[in-house]
Amino acid sequence: MAFNLVLVHPQIPNNTGAIGRLCVNAGASLHLIKPIGFDIDEKAVRRAGLDYWDKLDLHVWENIDEFFEKNPISNNAYFATTKTDRAYFEVEFKEGDFIFFGSETAGIPQEILNRYEKQNITIPMTKEGRSLNLAISAGIVLYDAIRQNYQTFNKA
């Protein structure tokens, strides 16, 4: 898989379903870090992911420590947050990178943002809003990563 989207403690099933559908269409893997605010078999997830859910390369982790233990993170990851000024389009994504998004209510835990401060990215917004929908944010960043690596994008 070209890219890995990581959702840390997602809370809204429709967003996770839409992101699952996004991942299938983009050839990306989806990693869900527990605790999750819903059952991933919930109707809303299936409805949003529709007939895509069974095609999804899905990985569910018991906690963030298990994820980091099995997936060594160095310069191969970016952490989406509203708490930085570095725009997502200022980084050079590479195939296999992990792109982290936090829960809809709390974002990525501050200790993780601090640990990987130089890899924090944001989507520029006006002062009128505080954040974008999680699924929209994931789509914006993932498809820029694909744009940057389009020559090797597998459309098959």
Coordinates of C-alpha atoms in Angstrom, one line a residue:
M1 CA 0.0 0.0 0.0
A2 CA 1.3 3.4 -0.9
F3 CA 0.2 5.4 2.2
N4 CA -1.1 4.7 5.7
L5 CA -3.8 6.8 7.3
V6 CA -3.8 6.5 11.1
L7 CA -6.9 7.6 13.1
V8 CA -6.1 8.0 16.8
H9 CA -9.2 7.4 18.9
P10 CA -11.8 8.2 16.2
Q11 CA -15.3 9.0 17.6
I12 CA -17.7 9.3 14.7
P13 CA -18.5 6.2 12.7
N14 CA -19.6 8.1 9.5
N15 CA -16.2 9.8 9.3
T16 CA -14.4 6.5 9.7
G17 CA -16.6 4.8 7.1
A18 CA -15.9 7.7 4.6
I19 CA -12.2 7.5 5.3
G20 CA -12.3 3.7 4.8
R21 CA -13.9 4.3 1.4
L22 CA -11.2 7.0 0.7
C23 CA -8.4 4.5 1.5
V24 CA -9.8 1.8 -0.8
N25 CA -10.0 4.3 -3.7
A26 CA -6.6 5.7 -2.9
G27 CA -4.9 2.3 -2.4
A28 CA -4.0 3.3 1.2
S29 CA -4.1 1.3 4.5
L30 CA -6.3 2.4 7.4
H31 CA -5.0 2.1 11.0
L32 CA -7.5 2.6 13.8
I33 CA -6.1 3.2 17.3
K34 CA -8.3 2.2 20.2
P35 CA -10.2 3.4 22.1
I36 CA -12.6 3.9 19.3
G37 CA -15.9 5.7 20.1
F38 CA -18.1 3.1 18.3
D39 CA -18.1 -0.5 17.2
I40 CA -16.5 -0.8 13.8
D41 CA -19.3 -3.2 12.8
E42 CA -21.8 -0.4 13.4
K43 CA -24.3 0.3 10.7
A44 CA -23.1 3.9 10.2
V45 CA -19.5 2.7 9.4
R46 CA -20.8 0.1 6.9
R47 CA -23.2 2.6 5.4
A48 CA -20.6 5.3 4.9
G49 CA -18.1 2.7 3.6
L50 CA -20.8 0.8 1.8
D51 CA -19.5 -1.9 -0.5
Y52 CA -15.9 -0.8 0.1
W53 CA -15.4 -2.0 3.7
D54 CA -14.6 -5.6 2.7
K55 CA -11.9 -4.3 0.3
L56 CA -10.2 -2.1 2.9
D57 CA -6.7 -2.9 4.2
L58 CA -7.7 -2.3 7.8
H59 CA -5.5 -2.6 10.9
V60 CA -7.0 -2.1 14.4
W61 CA -4.6 -1.5 17.3
E62 CA -5.4 -1.9 21.0
N63 CA -3.6 1.3 21.9
I64 CA -1.0 3.8 20.6
D65 CA 1.8 2.0 22.3
E66 CA 1.1 -1.2 20.4
F67 CA 0.9 0.7 17.2
F68 CA 4.3 2.4 17.8
E69 CA 5.9 -0.9 18.9
K70 CA 4.9 -2.6 15.6
N71 CA 5.4 0.4 13.3
P72 CA 8.7 2.2 14.0
I73 CA 8.2 5.9 13.3
S74 CA 11.1 8.2 12.3
N75 CA 10.9 10.6 9.4
N76 CA 8.2 8.4 7.8
A77 CA 5.2 10.1 9.4
Y78 CA 3.2 13.3 9.6
F79 CA 0.8 14.4 12.3
A80 CA -2.2 16.6 11.3
T81 CA -3.1 19.3 13.8
T82 CA -4.4 22.8 14.1
K83 CA -1.5 23.5 16.5
T84 CA 1.2 24.2 13.9
D85 CA 1.8 26.6 11.1
R86 CA 3.5 24.1 8.8
A87 CA 1.2 23.5 5.8
Y88 CA 0.7 19.9 4.6
F89 CA 1.8 20.9 1.1
E90 CA 5.2 22.1 2.4
V91 CA 6.3 18.5 3.2
E92 CA 7.5 15.8 0.8
F93 CA 5.5 12.7 1.2
K94 CA 7.0 9.3 0.4
E95 CA 5.3 6.1 -0.4
G96 CA 4.7 4.1 2.8
D97 CA 4.4 7.3 5.0
F98 CA 2.0 7.3 7.9
I99 CA -0.4 10.3 8.1
F100 CA -1.9 10.6 11.5
F101 CA -5.2 12.3 12.4
G102 CA -6.7 12.6 15.9
S103 CA -10.2 12.2 17.1
E104 CA -12.9 14.7 16.1
T105 CA -13.1 16.0 19.7
A106 CA -9.6 16.0 21.0
G107 CA -7.2 15.7 18.0
I108 CA -3.9 13.9 18.4
P109 CA -2.7 13.6 22.0
Q110 CA -0.3 16.5 22.8
E111 CA 2.5 14.2 24.0
I112 CA 2.6 12.6 20.5
L113 CA 2.5 16.1 18.8
N114 CA 5.4 17.1 21.1
R115 CA 7.4 14.0 20.4
Y116 CA 7.1 14.5 16.6
E117 CA 6.9 18.3 16.6
K118 CA 9.0 18.8 13.4
Q119 CA 6.5 16.4 11.6
N120 CA 3.3 18.3 12.5
I121 CA 1.3 19.6 9.6
T122 CA -1.9 21.6 9.2
I123 CA -4.4 22.5 6.5
P124 CA -4.5 26.3 6.2
M125 CA -7.9 27.8 7.2
T126 CA -9.4 31.2 7.8
K127 CA -9.8 32.4 11.3
E128 CA -13.6 31.9 10.9
G129 CA -13.4 28.1 11.5
R130 CA -11.6 26.0 14.1
S131 CA -11.3 22.8 12.1
L132 CA -12.4 20.8 9.1
N133 CA -14.4 17.5 9.1
L134 CA -12.0 14.6 9.7
A135 CA -12.9 12.8 6.5
I136 CA -12.4 15.9 4.4
S137 CA -9.1 16.6 6.1
A138 CA -7.9 13.0 5.4
G139 CA -8.9 13.4 1.8
I140 CA -7.1 16.7 1.3
V141 CA -3.8 15.5 2.7
L142 CA -3.9 11.9 1.3
Y143 CA -4.5 13.1 -2.2
D144 CA -1.7 15.7 -2.0
A145 CA 0.6 12.8 -1.0
I146 CA -0.7 10.9 -4.0
R147 CA -0.2 13.9 -6.3
Q148 CA 3.4 14.1 -5.1
N149 CA 4.0 10.5 -5.9
Y150 CA 1.6 10.1 -8.8
Q151 CA 4.1 8.5 -11.2
T152 CA 4.0 5.3 -9.0
F153 CA 0.3 5.5 -8.1
N154 CA -1.3 2.1 -8.8
K155 CA -4.6 2.6 -10.5
A156 CA -5.2 -1.1 -11.1

